């Protein structure tokens, strides 16, 4: 590894702060435009002050922490780029930070080598390593290809409680083709118009990252399954869950108007998409501390513009872990209440 060539410029261009923050499990809150803010995750942050001193500008792909302890630990520097962030998190050199990033997100290396990232359905072809819309854009670019074939009857889907009919409806399955999604269960992601804009690749075991996304893809710009939910909406009511498999399981339980945040935070753009397309929101987030906290925060934001109900998910349980009949039972009161309001 000591003699391995590292292209620092390419790493900074192809790996976003979004991706690195997700790798560390850091969750921030949108504040304005492309900016995020929250508590500082750096080990150099020793201040007892709980104020959100850590800020990220997604469009510029930079970060900063204004805490005195962090600034002092970095010899007066407020922040930097993805390389600086990983170097600070890992207490290593910039070079070693780049090597670690390349091992976490090998698609950035594939971009240079021209290996491609898909098995395309003719005639369109493309690569999951190609960058998506960035900067100040509030939408992702449409893909010109599909991953194919996928095994919709794979044992992993069965283990997660997803039947073949649901997997086929969503186009989800195990992908054994070339590229960065090889050996993962892939889940197509569409925009509100139904255009394919990306894939999420779920590892079958403890391999990291647990979910892999195309380089530069920004899940903060979309709601998973929005295009189907818009078609299926009744009385303007939508169920909002955290994850992909939560969404598939709720859909399988017969509630077709369901979207996923792809995390437990709601961005300003996701909030706008909910407000523009629905009148009533039923929050069905995970039953852990993070999910309950997120439910309260999201409900407080949405209640000013929409009718909101929060489902009390069993403690420590995710919606996709619940039997279908239990999902129907916990959602029915909230759905009925929303229908009564809308009628």
Coordinates of C-alpha atoms in Angstrom, one line a residue:
X1 CA 0.0 0.0 0.0
X2 CA 2.9 2.3 0.6
X3 CA 3.7 2.6 -3.1
X4 CA 0.0 2.8 -4.2
X5 CA -0.7 5.8 -6.5
X6 CA -3.4 8.1 -5.1
X7 CA -5.2 10.8 -7.2
X8 CA -6.3 13.2 -4.5
X9 CA -8.1 15.4 -7.1
X10 CA -10.1 12.5 -8.4
X11 CA -11.1 11.4 -4.8
X12 CA -12.4 14.9 -4.0
X13 CA -14.3 15.1 -7.3
X14 CA -16.0 11.6 -7.1
X15 CA -16.6 11.2 -3.4
X16 CA -19.1 13.6 -1.7
X17 CA -19.4 14.6 1.9
X18 CA -22.9 13.0 1.8
X19 CA -21.3 9.6 1.1
X20 CA -18.6 10.0 3.8
X21 CA -21.1 11.2 6.4
X22 CA -23.3 8.2 5.6
X23 CA -20.3 5.9 6.0
X24 CA -19.8 7.2 9.5
X25 CA -23.5 7.3 10.3
X26 CA -23.5 11.0 10.8
X27 CA -26.9 12.6 10.6
X28 CA -27.3 16.4 10.1
X29 CA -30.2 18.7 9.6
X30 CA -30.8 20.9 6.5
X31 CA -30.7 24.6 7.3
X32 CA -30.8 26.5 4.0
X33 CA -30.1 25.6 0.4
X34 CA -27.4 23.0 0.2
X35 CA -26.2 23.5 3.8
X36 CA -26.5 21.0 6.6
X37 CA -25.7 21.5 10.3
X38 CA -25.5 19.4 13.5
X39 CA -23.3 18.2 16.3
X40 CA -19.7 17.7 15.5
X41 CA -18.7 14.1 15.0
X42 CA -14.9 14.7 15.1
X43 CA -12.9 13.0 17.9
X44 CA -11.1 16.4 18.4
X45 CA -14.4 17.9 19.5
X46 CA -14.2 17.9 23.3
X47 CA -16.4 20.9 24.1
X48 CA -19.4 20.2 26.4
X49 CA -21.4 22.7 24.5
X50 CA -24.2 20.8 22.6
X51 CA -24.8 23.6 20.0
X52 CA -24.7 22.5 16.4
X53 CA -21.2 23.7 15.5
X54 CA -20.6 21.3 12.6
X55 CA -21.7 22.6 9.1
X56 CA -21.5 21.0 5.6
X57 CA -22.1 22.7 2.3
X58 CA -23.2 19.8 0.0
X59 CA -23.0 21.8 -3.2
X60 CA -19.4 22.9 -2.5
X61 CA -18.4 19.6 -0.9
X62 CA -16.8 21.2 2.2
X63 CA -17.3 21.2 5.9
X64 CA -16.4 23.3 9.0
X65 CA -16.6 23.2 12.7
X66 CA -16.4 26.4 14.7
X67 CA -15.9 24.8 18.1
X68 CA -12.8 26.2 19.8
X69 CA -11.6 22.7 20.7
X70 CA -11.8 21.5 17.1
X71 CA -10.2 24.6 15.6
X72 CA -7.3 24.3 18.1
X73 CA -6.8 20.6 17.4
X74 CA -6.5 21.5 13.7
X75 CA -4.0 24.3 14.2
X76 CA -6.6 27.1 13.6
X77 CA -8.2 25.6 10.5
X78 CA -12.0 25.7 10.5
X79 CA -12.6 22.8 8.1
X80 CA -11.8 21.5 4.7
X81 CA -12.8 18.8 2.1
X82 CA -13.6 15.1 2.3
X83 CA -10.0 14.2 2.6
X84 CA -9.5 16.6 5.6
X85 CA -12.6 15.2 7.2
X86 CA -11.6 11.6 7.0
X87 CA -8.0 12.4 8.1
X88 CA -9.5 14.2 11.2
X89 CA -11.9 11.3 11.9
X90 CA -9.2 8.6 11.5
X91 CA -6.3 10.7 12.9
X92 CA -4.2 9.8 9.8
X93 CA -2.5 11.5 7.0
X94 CA -4.2 12.9 3.9
X95 CA -2.8 10.1 1.8
X96 CA -4.0 7.4 4.1
X97 CA -7.4 9.1 4.2
X98 CA -7.6 8.9 0.4
X99 CA -6.7 5.3 0.5
X100 CA -9.4 4.5 3.0
X101 CA -11.9 6.5 1.0
X102 CA -11.0 4.5 -2.1
X103 CA -11.5 1.2 -0.2
X104 CA -14.9 2.4 1.0
X105 CA -16.0 3.7 -2.4
X106 CA -14.2 1.7 -5.0
X107 CA -16.5 3.2 -7.7
X108 CA -14.3 6.3 -7.7
X109 CA -11.4 4.1 -8.9
X110 CA -13.6 2.4 -11.5
X111 CA -14.3 5.8 -13.0
X112 CA -10.7 6.2 -13.9
X113 CA -10.3 2.7 -15.2
X114 CA -13.3 2.8 -17.4
X115 CA -14.7 -0.5 -16.0
X116 CA -18.3 0.7 -16.2
X117 CA -20.9 -0.1 -13.6
X118 CA -23.8 -2.0 -15.3
X119 CA -25.1 -4.6 -17.6
X120 CA -27.1 -2.5 -19.9
X121 CA -30.4 -3.1 -21.6
X122 CA -29.9 -2.1 -25.2
X123 CA -29.8 0.4 -26.7
X124 CA -28.9 2.7 -23.7
X125 CA -25.7 2.0 -21.9
X126 CA -24.1 3.8 -19.0
X127 CA -22.1 3.5 -15.8
X128 CA -23.1 3.9 -12.2
X129 CA -19.7 5.6 -11.6
X130 CA -20.8 8.6 -13.7
X131 CA -21.5 11.7 -11.5
X132 CA -25.0 12.8 -11.0
X133 CA -26.4 16.3 -11.0
X134 CA -24.6 18.4 -8.4
X135 CA -24.1 22.0 -7.4
X136 CA -27.3 23.9 -6.7
X137 CA -29.5 21.5 -8.7
X138 CA -32.5 20.1 -6.8
X139 CA -32.9 17.0 -9.1
X140 CA -30.9 14.0 -10.2
X141 CA -30.1 13.1 -13.7
X142 CA -32.0 10.3 -15.5
X143 CA -30.1 7.1 -16.1
X144 CA -29.7 5.8 -19.6
X145 CA -29.6 2.1 -18.6
X146 CA -30.9 -0.5 -16.3
X147 CA -29.1 -3.2 -14.3
X148 CA -30.2 -6.6 -15.8
X149 CA -30.9 -9.3 -15.0
X150 CA -31.8 -9.3 -11.3
X151 CA -33.0 -12.3 -9.3
X152 CA -36.3 -11.3 -7.7
X153 CA -36.6 -14.6 -5.9
X154 CA -33.3 -14.4 -4.1
X155 CA -33.1 -15.9 -0.6
X156 CA -32.1 -12.6 0.9
X157 CA -35.4 -11.0 -0.1
X158 CA -37.3 -13.9 1.3
X159 CA -35.4 -13.5 4.5
X160 CA -36.5 -9.9 4.7
X161 CA -40.1 -10.9 4.2
X162 CA -40.4 -9.6 0.6
X163 CA -42.3 -11.9 -1.8
X164 CA -41.5 -12.2 -5.4
X165 CA -44.5 -10.3 -6.6
X166 CA -43.5 -7.2 -4.6
X167 CA -39.8 -7.6 -5.7
X168 CA -40.8 -7.7 -9.3
X169 CA -43.2 -4.8 -8.9
X170 CA -40.3 -2.7 -7.6
X171 CA -37.7 -4.2 -9.9
X172 CA -35.6 -5.3 -6.9
X173 CA -33.4 -8.3 -6.9
X174 CA -29.9 -9.8 -6.6
X175 CA -27.5 -8.5 -9.2
X176 CA -24.6 -10.6 -10.3
X177 CA -23.3 -8.5 -13.2
X178 CA -20.2 -6.3 -13.4
X179 CA -19.7 -3.0 -11.7
X180 CA -20.0 -1.5 -8.2
X181 CA -23.4 -3.2 -7.5
X182 CA -22.1 -6.7 -8.1
X183 CA -23.2 -9.2 -5.4
X184 CA -25.8 -6.9 -3.9
X185 CA -29.6 -6.7 -3.9
X186 CA -30.3 -3.7 -6.0
X187 CA -33.3 -1.4 -5.6
X188 CA -34.2 1.0 -8.4
X189 CA -34.8 4.7 -7.4
X190 CA -37.1 6.9 -9.5
X191 CA -38.0 10.6 -9.4
X192 CA -41.5 11.9 -9.0
X193 CA -42.1 11.5 -12.7
X194 CA -41.1 7.8 -12.7
X195 CA -37.8 8.3 -14.4
X196 CA -35.0 6.0 -13.2
X197 CA -32.3 8.1 -11.5
X198 CA -30.2 5.6 -9.5
X199 CA -29.9 2.4 -7.6
X200 CA -29.3 1.4 -4.0
X201 CA -27.2 -1.7 -3.6
X202 CA -27.8 -3.6 -0.3
X203 CA -25.0 -5.9 1.0
X204 CA -26.1 -9.4 1.9
X205 CA -23.9 -9.6 5.0
X206 CA -21.9 -7.2 7.2
X207 CA -19.9 -5.8 4.3
X208 CA -19.5 -2.1 4.4
X209 CA -21.0 0.1 3.2
X210 CA -24.3 -1.6 4.0
X211 CA -26.0 0.4 1.2
X212 CA -24.0 1.5 -1.8
X213 CA -25.2 4.4 -4.1
X214 CA -23.8 5.6 -7.4
X215 CA -21.0 8.2 -7.1
X216 CA -22.5 11.6 -6.5
X217 CA -26.1 10.4 -6.1
X218 CA -27.9 12.6 -3.5
X219 CA -30.8 10.8 -1.8
X220 CA -31.7 14.0 -0.1
X221 CA -33.3 15.2 -3.3
X222 CA -35.9 12.4 -3.7
X223 CA -38.5 10.4 -1.8
X224 CA -38.2 6.7 -2.6
X225 CA -41.4 5.4 -4.4
X226 CA -42.9 8.9 -4.8
X227 CA -44.1 8.2 -8.4
X228 CA -46.1 5.2 -7.4
X229 CA -47.5 6.9 -4.3
X230 CA -48.7 9.8 -6.3
X231 CA -50.7 7.4 -8.5
X232 CA -52.0 5.4 -5.6
X233 CA -52.9 8.3 -3.2
X234 CA -56.4 8.3 -1.7
X235 CA -57.8 11.3 0.1
X236 CA -54.2 12.8 -0.3
X237 CA -52.8 10.5 2.4
X238 CA -49.3 9.1 2.3
X239 CA -47.4 6.8 4.8
X240 CA -43.8 7.9 5.4
X241 CA -41.2 5.3 6.5
X242 CA -37.4 5.4 6.8
X243 CA -36.0 2.6 4.6
X244 CA -36.4 0.8 1.4
X245 CA -37.5 -2.5 2.9
X246 CA -39.9 -0.7 5.2
X247 CA -41.5 0.8 2.1
X248 CA -41.6 -2.6 0.2
X249 CA -43.2 -4.3 3.3
X250 CA -45.8 -1.6 3.8
X251 CA -46.7 -1.8 0.1
X252 CA -46.9 -5.6 0.4
X253 CA -49.3 -5.1 3.3
X254 CA -51.7 -3.4 0.9
X255 CA -50.9 0.3 1.7
X256 CA -49.8 1.4 -1.8
X257 CA -49.3 5.1 -1.0
X258 CA -46.0 4.9 0.8
X259 CA -42.7 6.7 0.5
X260 CA -39.3 6.3 2.2
X261 CA -37.0 9.1 3.4
X262 CA -34.0 6.7 2.9
X263 CA -32.9 7.6 6.4
X264 CA -34.4 9.1 9.6
X265 CA -34.0 12.7 8.6
X266 CA -36.2 14.8 6.3
X267 CA -34.5 17.3 4.0
X268 CA -36.1 20.6 2.9
X269 CA -36.6 19.2 -0.6
X270 CA -38.3 16.1 0.7
X271 CA -40.5 18.2 2.9
X272 CA -41.5 20.3 -0.2
X273 CA -42.3 17.1 -2.2
X274 CA -44.6 15.9 0.6
X275 CA -46.4 19.3 0.8
X276 CA -46.8 19.6 -3.0
X277 CA -48.3 16.1 -3.4
X278 CA -50.2 15.2 -0.3
X279 CA -52.6 16.6 2.3
X280 CA -52.2 14.0 5.0
X281 CA -49.0 12.3 6.3
X282 CA -48.8 9.2 8.5
X283 CA -45.3 8.9 10.0
X284 CA -44.3 5.2 10.5
X285 CA -40.7 5.4 11.5
X286 CA -38.5 2.9 13.4
X287 CA -39.3 2.2 17.0
X288 CA -35.8 3.1 18.3
X289 CA -34.7 6.3 19.9
X290 CA -33.6 7.8 16.6
X291 CA -36.9 7.0 14.9
X292 CA -39.0 8.4 17.8
X293 CA -36.9 11.6 17.9
X294 CA -37.2 12.0 14.1
X295 CA -40.9 11.4 14.2
X296 CA -41.3 14.3 16.7
X297 CA -39.1 16.6 14.7
X298 CA -40.6 15.8 11.4
X299 CA -44.2 16.1 12.7
X300 CA -43.4 19.5 14.2
X301 CA -42.2 20.7 10.8
X302 CA -45.0 19.3 8.7
X303 CA -48.0 20.0 11.0
X304 CA -47.9 23.7 10.0
X305 CA -48.8 22.7 6.5
X306 CA -50.3 19.2 6.5
X307 CA -52.4 16.9 8.7
X308 CA -50.0 14.6 10.5
X309 CA -50.4 11.4 12.4
X310 CA -47.6 9.5 14.1
X311 CA -47.8 5.7 14.4
X312 CA -46.4 4.3 17.7
X313 CA -44.1 1.6 16.3
X314 CA -43.2 -1.1 18.8
X315 CA -40.1 -0.4 20.8
X316 CA -36.9 -1.5 19.0
X317 CA -38.8 -2.7 15.9
X318 CA -38.5 -1.5 12.3
X319 CA -41.7 -1.7 10.1
X320 CA -40.1 -4.2 7.8
X321 CA -39.7 -6.6 10.7
X322 CA -43.4 -6.7 11.5
X323 CA -45.8 -9.3 10.1
X324 CA -48.1 -7.9 7.5
X325 CA -51.2 -8.2 9.7
X326 CA -49.5 -6.1 12.4
X327 CA -48.6 -3.4 9.9
X328 CA -52.2 -3.2 8.7
X329 CA -53.4 -3.1 12.4
X330 CA -51.1 -0.3 13.5
X331 CA -51.7 1.8 10.3
X332 CA -55.5 1.4 10.1
X333 CA -56.4 3.9 12.9
X334 CA -54.1 6.6 11.5
X335 CA -55.3 6.0 7.9
X336 CA -58.9 6.0 8.9
X337 CA -58.4 9.3 10.8
X338 CA -56.8 10.9 7.8
X339 CA -59.6 9.7 5.6
X340 CA -62.2 11.1 7.9
X341 CA -60.5 14.5 7.8
X342 CA -60.2 14.4 4.0
X343 CA -63.8 13.4 3.4

